[in-house]
Coordinates of C-alpha atoms in Angstrom, one line a residue:
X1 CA 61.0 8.2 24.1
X2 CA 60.6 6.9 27.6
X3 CA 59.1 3.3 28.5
X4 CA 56.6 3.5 30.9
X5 CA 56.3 1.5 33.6
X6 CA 53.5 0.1 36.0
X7 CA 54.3 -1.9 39.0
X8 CA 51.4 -3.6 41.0
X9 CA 52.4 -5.0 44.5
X10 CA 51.3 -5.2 48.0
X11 CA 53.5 -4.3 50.8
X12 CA 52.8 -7.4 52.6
X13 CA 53.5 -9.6 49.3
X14 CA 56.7 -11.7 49.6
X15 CA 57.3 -12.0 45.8
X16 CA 56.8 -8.2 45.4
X17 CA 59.8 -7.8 47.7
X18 CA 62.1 -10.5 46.1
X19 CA 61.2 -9.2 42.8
X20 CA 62.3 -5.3 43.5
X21 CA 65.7 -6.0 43.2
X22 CA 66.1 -8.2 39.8
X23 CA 63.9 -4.9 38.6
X24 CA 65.6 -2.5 40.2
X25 CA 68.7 -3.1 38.9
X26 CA 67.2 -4.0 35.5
X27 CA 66.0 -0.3 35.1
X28 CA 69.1 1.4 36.4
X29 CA 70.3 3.5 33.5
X30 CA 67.4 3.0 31.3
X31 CA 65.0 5.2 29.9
X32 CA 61.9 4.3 31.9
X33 CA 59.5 6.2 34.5
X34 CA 57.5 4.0 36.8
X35 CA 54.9 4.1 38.7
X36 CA 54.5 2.0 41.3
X37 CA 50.1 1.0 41.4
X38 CA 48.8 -0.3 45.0
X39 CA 47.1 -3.9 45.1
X40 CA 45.6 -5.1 48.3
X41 CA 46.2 -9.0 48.1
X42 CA 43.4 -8.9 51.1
X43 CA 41.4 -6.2 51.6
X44 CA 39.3 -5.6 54.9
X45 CA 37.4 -7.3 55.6
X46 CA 38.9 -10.2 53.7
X47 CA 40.7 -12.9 56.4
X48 CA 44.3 -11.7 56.6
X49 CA 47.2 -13.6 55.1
X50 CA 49.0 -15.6 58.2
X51 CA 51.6 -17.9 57.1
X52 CA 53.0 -18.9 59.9
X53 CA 49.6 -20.9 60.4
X54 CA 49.4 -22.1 56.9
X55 CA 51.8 -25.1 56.3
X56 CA 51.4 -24.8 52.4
X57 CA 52.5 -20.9 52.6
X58 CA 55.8 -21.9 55.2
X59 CA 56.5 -24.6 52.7
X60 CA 56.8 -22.2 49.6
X61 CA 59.1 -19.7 52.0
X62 CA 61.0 -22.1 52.6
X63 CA 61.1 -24.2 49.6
X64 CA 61.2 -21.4 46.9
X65 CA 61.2 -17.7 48.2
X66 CA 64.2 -18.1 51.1
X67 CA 66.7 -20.0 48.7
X68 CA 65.8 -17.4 45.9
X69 CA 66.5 -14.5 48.1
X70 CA 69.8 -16.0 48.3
X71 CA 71.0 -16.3 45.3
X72 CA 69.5 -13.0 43.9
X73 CA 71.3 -11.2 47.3
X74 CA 68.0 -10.0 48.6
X75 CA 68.0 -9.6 52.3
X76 CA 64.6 -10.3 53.6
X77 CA 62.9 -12.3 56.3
X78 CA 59.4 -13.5 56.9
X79 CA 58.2 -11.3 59.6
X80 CA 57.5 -12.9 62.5
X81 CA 53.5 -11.4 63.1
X82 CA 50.3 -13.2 62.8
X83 CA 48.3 -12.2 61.0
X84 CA 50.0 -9.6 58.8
X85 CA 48.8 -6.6 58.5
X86 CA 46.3 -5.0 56.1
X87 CA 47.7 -2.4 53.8
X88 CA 44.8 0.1 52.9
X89 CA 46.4 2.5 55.1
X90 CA 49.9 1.8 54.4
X91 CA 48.6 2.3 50.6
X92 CA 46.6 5.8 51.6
X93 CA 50.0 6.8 53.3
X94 CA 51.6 5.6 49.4
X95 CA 49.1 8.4 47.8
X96 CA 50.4 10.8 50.0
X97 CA 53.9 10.4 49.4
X98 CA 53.3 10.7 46.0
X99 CA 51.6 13.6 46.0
X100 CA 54.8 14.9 47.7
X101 CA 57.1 13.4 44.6
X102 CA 58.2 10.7 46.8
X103 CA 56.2 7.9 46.2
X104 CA 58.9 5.3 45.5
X105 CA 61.1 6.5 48.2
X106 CA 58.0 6.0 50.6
X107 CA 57.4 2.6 48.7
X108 CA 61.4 1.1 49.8
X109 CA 61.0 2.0 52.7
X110 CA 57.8 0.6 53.8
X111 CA 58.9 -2.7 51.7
X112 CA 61.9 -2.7 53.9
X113 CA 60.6 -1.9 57.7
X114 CA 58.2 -5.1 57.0
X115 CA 60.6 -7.5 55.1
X116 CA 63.6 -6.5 57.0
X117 CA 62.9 -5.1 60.4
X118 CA 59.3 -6.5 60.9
X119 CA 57.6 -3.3 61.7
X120 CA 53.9 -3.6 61.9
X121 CA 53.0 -1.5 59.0
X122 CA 49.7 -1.5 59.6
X123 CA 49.9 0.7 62.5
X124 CA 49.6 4.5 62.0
X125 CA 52.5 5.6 64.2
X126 CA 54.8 2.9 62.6
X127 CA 53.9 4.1 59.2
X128 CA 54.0 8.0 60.6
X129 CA 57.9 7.4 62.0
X130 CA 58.8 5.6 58.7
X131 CA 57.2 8.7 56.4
X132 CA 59.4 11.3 58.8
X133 CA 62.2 9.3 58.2
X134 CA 62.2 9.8 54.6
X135 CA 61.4 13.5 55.1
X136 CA 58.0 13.7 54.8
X137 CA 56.2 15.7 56.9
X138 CA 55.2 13.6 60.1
X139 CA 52.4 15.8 61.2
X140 CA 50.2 16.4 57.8
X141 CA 51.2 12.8 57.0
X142 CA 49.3 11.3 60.4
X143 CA 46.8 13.6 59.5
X144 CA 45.9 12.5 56.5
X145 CA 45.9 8.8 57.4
X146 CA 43.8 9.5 60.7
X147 CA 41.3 11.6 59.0
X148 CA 41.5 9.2 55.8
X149 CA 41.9 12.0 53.7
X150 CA 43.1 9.6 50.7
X151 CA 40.7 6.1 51.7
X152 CA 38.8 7.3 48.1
X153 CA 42.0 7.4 45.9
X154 CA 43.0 4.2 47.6
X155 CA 39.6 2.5 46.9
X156 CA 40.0 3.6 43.0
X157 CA 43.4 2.5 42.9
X158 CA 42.2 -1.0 44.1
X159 CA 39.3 -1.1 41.6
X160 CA 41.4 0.4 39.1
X161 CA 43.8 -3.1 39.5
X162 CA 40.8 -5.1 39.6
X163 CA 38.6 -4.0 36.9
X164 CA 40.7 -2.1 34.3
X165 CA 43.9 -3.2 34.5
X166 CA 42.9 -7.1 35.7
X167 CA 45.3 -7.4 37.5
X168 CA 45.3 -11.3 39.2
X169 CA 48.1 -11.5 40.8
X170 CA 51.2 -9.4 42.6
X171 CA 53.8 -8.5 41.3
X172 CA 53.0 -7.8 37.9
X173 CA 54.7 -5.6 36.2
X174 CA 53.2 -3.5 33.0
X175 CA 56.4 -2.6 30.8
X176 CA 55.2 -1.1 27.8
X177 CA 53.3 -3.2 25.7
X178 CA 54.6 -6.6 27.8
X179 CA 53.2 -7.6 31.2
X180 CA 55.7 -10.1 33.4
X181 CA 53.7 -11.7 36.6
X182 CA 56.0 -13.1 39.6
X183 CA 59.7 -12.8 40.9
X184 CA 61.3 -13.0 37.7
X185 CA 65.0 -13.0 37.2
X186 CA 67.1 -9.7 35.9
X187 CA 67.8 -11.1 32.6
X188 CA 64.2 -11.5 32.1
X189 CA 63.6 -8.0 32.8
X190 CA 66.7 -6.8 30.8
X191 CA 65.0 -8.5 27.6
X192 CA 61.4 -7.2 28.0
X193 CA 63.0 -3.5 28.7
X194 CA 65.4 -4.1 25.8
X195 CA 62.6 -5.4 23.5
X196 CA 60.1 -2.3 24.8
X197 CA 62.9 0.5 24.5
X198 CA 63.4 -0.8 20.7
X199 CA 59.7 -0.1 19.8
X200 CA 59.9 3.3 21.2
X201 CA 63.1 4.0 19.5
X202 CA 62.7 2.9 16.0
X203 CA 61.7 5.2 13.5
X204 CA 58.6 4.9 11.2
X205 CA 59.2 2.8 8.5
X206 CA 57.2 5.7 6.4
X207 CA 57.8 8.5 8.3
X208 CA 55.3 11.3 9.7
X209 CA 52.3 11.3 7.4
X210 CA 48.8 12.0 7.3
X211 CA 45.7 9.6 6.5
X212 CA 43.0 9.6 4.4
X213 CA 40.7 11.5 7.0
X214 CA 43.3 14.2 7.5
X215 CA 44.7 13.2 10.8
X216 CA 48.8 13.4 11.3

């Protein structure tokens, strides 16, 4: 049997970025399907993240999430923008990639054109060039974000996180029964998904039976 998978992140989110990789390479091989589940670290109207105006935030860049990218071979830089962005349309973009069966391919790359290049993804032509380079279709894709065709899914998917899954913090990632929060290291993830894929694999210690009520 397959482990699922549930990854909450927010585009903008430096630890979601640093943590890809470690996971990434974690999963390769494995039996897993995952879905990767939108979280909006500051929603409009909410005041945007800007860390190049907030000493604490330069301080853990530089302290934690810059040496760390280092060692794990993550090539990322802290986009030089302020504010950054919201991500509710980057996110409505996410839904329709996904409908198209290329959700996580959309995902990398919008991960990438902000943590790498610095591309404002918040702007609907950015996102439009980055979902036609991926081969999505440019024109239905502006469409959709211009006309807001998915700003519903997205505001489920955000309540979803919120209320049902209670979700505090990006990344956090839901493997099977397990949940890990934060940029944790490949090992880590190798012995959750080891742990997880063991459960789905053993046997039943009695085998297929039915209960008392009749149920199989």
């Amino acid at each position: 049997m397959t482990v699922k998978i549930k990854v909450y992140s927010d585009y903008v989110c430096p630890f979601c970025f640093l943590a890809k990789a470690p996971f990434e390479e974690a999963i390769e091989g494995k039996d897993v399907e995952v879905e990767w589940m939108p979280f909006e670290l500051r929603p409009s109207p909410s005041l945007q993240l800007d860390p190049w105006n907030d000493p604490s935030k330069l301080s853990g860049w530089n302290s934690f999430i810059a040496p760390t990218a280092e060692k794990w071979g993550v090539n990322m830089k802290l986009p030089h923008m302020s504010p950054h962005p919201y991500t509710h349309v980057a996110f409505e973009g996410y839904h329709f990639a996904k409908e198209q069966g290329m959700g996580t391919e959309y995902n990398n790359r919008v991960f990438k054109a902000f943590f790498q290049e610095e591309q404002n993804i918040g702007e609907i032509e950015v996102l439009v060039k980055l979902a036609g380079e991926i081969g999505l279709d440019e024109e239905g894709f502006k469409e959709a974000l211009v006309t807001r065709k998915y700003k519903e899914v997205q505001e489920k998917a955000r309540q979803h996180a919120d209320e049902e899954a209670q979700i505090m913090a990006v990344p956090t990632f839901v493997i099977g029964e397990e949940r890990l929060q934060g940029a944790v290291s490949k090992e880590m993830f190798e012995k959750v998904l080891a742990q997880e894929l063991g459960k789905v694999r053993a046997p039943s210690p009695n085998g297929m039976q039915c209960d008392s009520n009749g149920s199989c």
